[in-house]
Amino acid sequence: MSLEDTLREDPERIASIIDHTNVDPTATEAAIRTLCEEVREYGFCSAVVVPYHAALASELLDGDANVVAVIGFPYGIQNSAAKRSEVEALREHVDEFDMVMNRTAFANGDHEFVVDDVEAVKDAVGEATLKCIIESPALTPSEIRRAAALVEEGGADFVKTAVGYDGPTEIDEITAIRDAVGSGTEIKASGGISTFDEALDMVAAGATRIGASSGVEIYESTQ
């Protein structure tokens, strides 16, 4: 049974693919405690936090769900050595890493740099899961396909759509990514998803993970 069919049959299972997120730069410890309590209560896949909060999230979840840290956030413009250093400082506490593609290199057509940057981070990540954000709402369909292919070439396990600063993710962005990558590369849809129906549309288009600060709202919309 496909993931889409599974969710149509049992909508509450959407929780298992939601990366419940709080990457607000002003998020307090109390807000992260709430995030992790919700991850536990609803059975979400993970808590996504900025590096500062990774140790706290790891302590609070204590292995009951994944901790995800964002790397090179939010524009990916840091050099590869800086991104590697972020990963190396966090490996003790983090299960998955959501890095941002170097958007400046991509905009300048420096595709080799984009691939090398992802490869450098993947080498630091090792066996952990690496997702790479291409910020698809800011790209044309052809640019989305090119960016997705480049980050796949670099070794990312997932192509992730967006950090959410350039507008919501649309279905055709997922379709473009799916067209560009092989079946072994997964897709994380994020940016403006707040209901079960919206999440299901993303899954139908090819996404296997949903990133959202509205995880509770998505789950409760299944009721």
Coordinates of C-alpha atoms in Angstrom, one line a residue:
M1 CA 0.0 0.0 0.0
S2 CA 1.4 3.4 -0.9
L3 CA 1.9 6.1 1.7
E4 CA -0.9 8.1 0.1
D5 CA -3.3 5.1 0.4
T6 CA -2.2 4.5 4.0
L7 CA -3.0 8.1 5.0
R8 CA -6.3 8.1 3.2
E9 CA -7.3 4.9 5.1
D10 CA -5.9 6.1 8.5
P11 CA -5.4 9.9 8.5
E12 CA -4.0 10.0 12.0
R13 CA -0.8 8.3 10.7
I14 CA 0.1 11.6 9.2
A15 CA 1.8 12.3 12.5
S16 CA 4.5 9.7 11.7
I17 CA 5.8 11.8 8.8
I18 CA 5.6 15.2 10.3
D19 CA 8.8 17.1 11.3
H20 CA 7.3 19.4 13.9
T21 CA 9.2 22.6 13.7
N22 CA 10.3 25.7 15.6
V23 CA 13.2 27.5 14.0
D24 CA 12.1 31.0 15.1
P25 CA 15.4 32.8 15.9
T26 CA 13.7 34.2 19.0
A27 CA 12.3 30.9 20.3
T28 CA 12.7 30.5 24.0
E29 CA 13.5 27.4 26.0
A30 CA 9.8 27.3 27.1
A31 CA 8.7 27.2 23.4
I32 CA 11.1 24.3 22.7
R33 CA 9.8 22.4 25.7
T34 CA 6.3 22.9 24.3
L35 CA 7.4 21.7 20.9
C36 CA 8.9 18.6 22.3
E37 CA 5.9 17.9 24.5
E38 CA 3.8 18.1 21.4
V39 CA 6.1 15.7 19.5
R40 CA 5.7 13.2 22.3
E41 CA 1.9 13.7 22.6
Y42 CA 1.1 13.4 19.0
G43 CA 3.7 10.9 17.9
F44 CA 5.4 13.2 15.4
C45 CA 8.5 12.0 13.6
S46 CA 10.8 14.7 14.9
A47 CA 11.4 18.1 16.4
V48 CA 13.2 20.5 14.2
V49 CA 15.2 23.2 15.9
V50 CA 18.0 25.7 15.4
P51 CA 21.5 24.5 16.6
Y52 CA 21.3 26.4 19.8
H53 CA 18.3 24.3 21.0
A54 CA 19.6 20.9 19.8
A55 CA 21.0 19.7 23.1
L56 CA 17.8 20.7 24.9
A57 CA 15.6 18.9 22.4
S58 CA 17.7 15.8 22.6
E59 CA 17.4 15.8 26.4
L60 CA 13.7 16.3 26.3
L61 CA 12.9 13.7 23.7
D62 CA 15.5 11.2 25.0
G63 CA 15.3 9.0 21.9
D64 CA 11.5 8.9 21.6
A65 CA 11.6 10.9 18.4
N66 CA 14.3 12.4 16.2
V67 CA 16.0 15.7 16.7
V68 CA 16.6 17.6 13.5
A69 CA 18.9 20.7 13.3
V70 CA 19.0 23.2 10.5
I71 CA 22.5 23.8 9.0
G72 CA 23.6 26.9 7.0
F73 CA 20.2 28.4 7.8
P74 CA 18.4 30.2 6.3
Y75 CA 20.2 31.0 3.0
G76 CA 22.9 28.5 2.7
I77 CA 25.6 31.1 2.0
Q78 CA 28.0 29.9 4.7
N79 CA 31.1 28.2 3.3
S80 CA 31.3 24.4 3.4
A81 CA 33.8 24.4 6.3
A82 CA 31.4 26.4 8.4
K83 CA 28.5 24.0 7.6
R84 CA 30.7 21.0 8.4
S85 CA 31.7 22.6 11.7
E86 CA 28.0 23.0 12.6
V87 CA 27.4 19.3 11.9
E88 CA 30.4 18.2 13.9
A89 CA 29.4 20.2 16.9
L90 CA 25.9 18.8 16.8
R91 CA 26.3 15.1 16.0
E92 CA 26.0 14.1 19.7
H93 CA 22.5 15.5 19.9
V94 CA 21.1 15.3 16.4
D95 CA 19.6 12.5 14.3
E96 CA 18.9 14.3 11.1
F97 CA 20.3 17.5 9.5
D98 CA 18.4 19.9 7.2
M99 CA 21.0 22.0 5.4
V100 CA 20.4 24.8 3.0
M101 CA 21.8 24.6 -0.5
N102 CA 24.2 27.4 -1.3
R103 CA 21.7 29.7 -3.0
T104 CA 24.3 32.2 -4.1
A105 CA 26.4 29.6 -5.8
F106 CA 23.2 28.2 -7.6
A107 CA 22.1 31.7 -8.6
N108 CA 25.6 32.3 -10.2
G109 CA 25.4 29.0 -12.1
D110 CA 28.3 27.5 -10.1
H111 CA 26.8 24.0 -10.1
E112 CA 30.0 22.3 -9.2
F113 CA 30.2 24.3 -6.0
V114 CA 26.6 23.4 -5.1
V115 CA 27.4 19.7 -5.5
D116 CA 30.7 20.0 -3.6
D117 CA 29.0 21.8 -0.7
V118 CA 26.4 19.1 -0.3
E119 CA 29.1 16.4 -0.5
A120 CA 31.2 18.1 2.2
V121 CA 28.2 18.3 4.6
K122 CA 27.2 14.7 3.8
D123 CA 30.7 13.5 4.6
A124 CA 30.4 15.2 8.0
V125 CA 26.9 13.8 8.5
G126 CA 28.0 10.3 7.9
E127 CA 25.2 7.7 8.4
A128 CA 22.7 10.3 9.6
T129 CA 20.0 11.5 7.3
L130 CA 20.7 14.7 5.3
K131 CA 18.0 16.8 3.8
C132 CA 18.9 19.7 1.5
I133 CA 16.7 22.7 1.2
I134 CA 16.6 24.3 -2.3
E135 CA 14.0 27.1 -1.6
S136 CA 11.8 26.0 -4.4
P137 CA 9.2 28.8 -4.1
A138 CA 11.9 31.2 -5.3
L139 CA 12.8 29.1 -8.3
T140 CA 11.3 28.4 -11.8
P141 CA 10.3 24.8 -12.6
S142 CA 13.5 24.3 -14.6
E143 CA 15.6 25.7 -11.8
I144 CA 13.8 23.4 -9.3
R145 CA 14.6 20.4 -11.4
R146 CA 18.2 21.5 -11.8
A147 CA 18.7 22.2 -8.1
A148 CA 17.1 18.9 -7.0
A149 CA 19.4 17.0 -9.4
L150 CA 22.5 18.8 -8.0
V151 CA 21.7 18.1 -4.4
E152 CA 20.9 14.5 -5.2
E153 CA 24.3 14.3 -6.9
G154 CA 25.9 15.7 -3.8
G155 CA 24.5 12.8 -1.7
A156 CA 21.5 14.3 0.0
D157 CA 19.0 11.7 1.2
F158 CA 16.0 14.2 0.8
V159 CA 15.4 17.2 -1.3
K160 CA 13.5 19.7 0.9
T161 CA 11.4 22.4 -0.6
A162 CA 11.8 25.5 1.6
V163 CA 12.6 27.3 4.8
G164 CA 9.3 29.1 4.4
Y165 CA 10.6 32.7 3.9
D166 CA 9.8 32.9 0.2
G167 CA 6.1 31.9 0.3
P168 CA 4.3 28.5 0.6
T169 CA 5.3 25.4 -1.3
E170 CA 3.0 24.5 -4.2
I171 CA 2.2 21.1 -5.5
D172 CA 4.0 21.7 -8.8
E173 CA 7.2 22.2 -6.9
I174 CA 7.0 18.7 -5.5
T175 CA 6.2 17.3 -9.0
A176 CA 9.2 19.1 -10.5
I177 CA 11.5 17.6 -7.8
R178 CA 10.0 14.1 -8.2
D179 CA 10.7 14.4 -12.0
A180 CA 14.3 15.3 -11.4
V181 CA 15.5 12.7 -8.8
G182 CA 15.6 9.0 -8.6
S183 CA 13.3 6.8 -6.6
G184 CA 15.9 6.5 -3.9
T185 CA 15.9 10.2 -3.1
E186 CA 13.0 11.3 -0.9
I187 CA 11.2 14.6 -0.7
K188 CA 10.3 16.8 2.3
A189 CA 7.6 19.3 1.7
S190 CA 7.7 22.4 3.9
G191 CA 6.4 25.9 3.9
G192 CA 2.8 26.9 4.5
I193 CA 1.3 23.5 5.1
S194 CA -1.3 23.6 7.8
T195 CA -4.0 21.1 7.2
F196 CA -4.2 17.3 6.6
D197 CA -5.6 17.9 3.1
E198 CA -2.7 20.1 2.1
A199 CA -0.2 17.5 3.5
L200 CA -2.0 14.7 1.7
D201 CA -1.8 16.6 -1.6
M202 CA 2.0 16.9 -1.0
V203 CA 2.2 13.2 -0.4
A204 CA 0.2 12.4 -3.5
A205 CA 2.7 14.5 -5.5
G206 CA 5.6 12.5 -4.1
A207 CA 6.6 13.9 -0.7
T208 CA 7.4 11.4 2.1
R209 CA 8.0 13.9 4.9
I210 CA 6.1 17.0 5.9
G211 CA 7.9 19.9 7.7
A212 CA 5.6 22.3 9.5
S213 CA 5.3 24.5 12.6
S214 CA 1.6 23.6 12.4
G215 CA 2.0 19.9 13.1
V216 CA -0.7 20.0 15.8
E217 CA -3.2 21.8 13.5
I218 CA -2.4 19.3 10.7
Y219 CA -3.1 16.3 13.0
E220 CA -6.2 17.8 14.5
S221 CA -7.6 18.5 11.1
T222 CA -7.9 14.8 10.6
Q223 CA -10.6 14.5 13.3

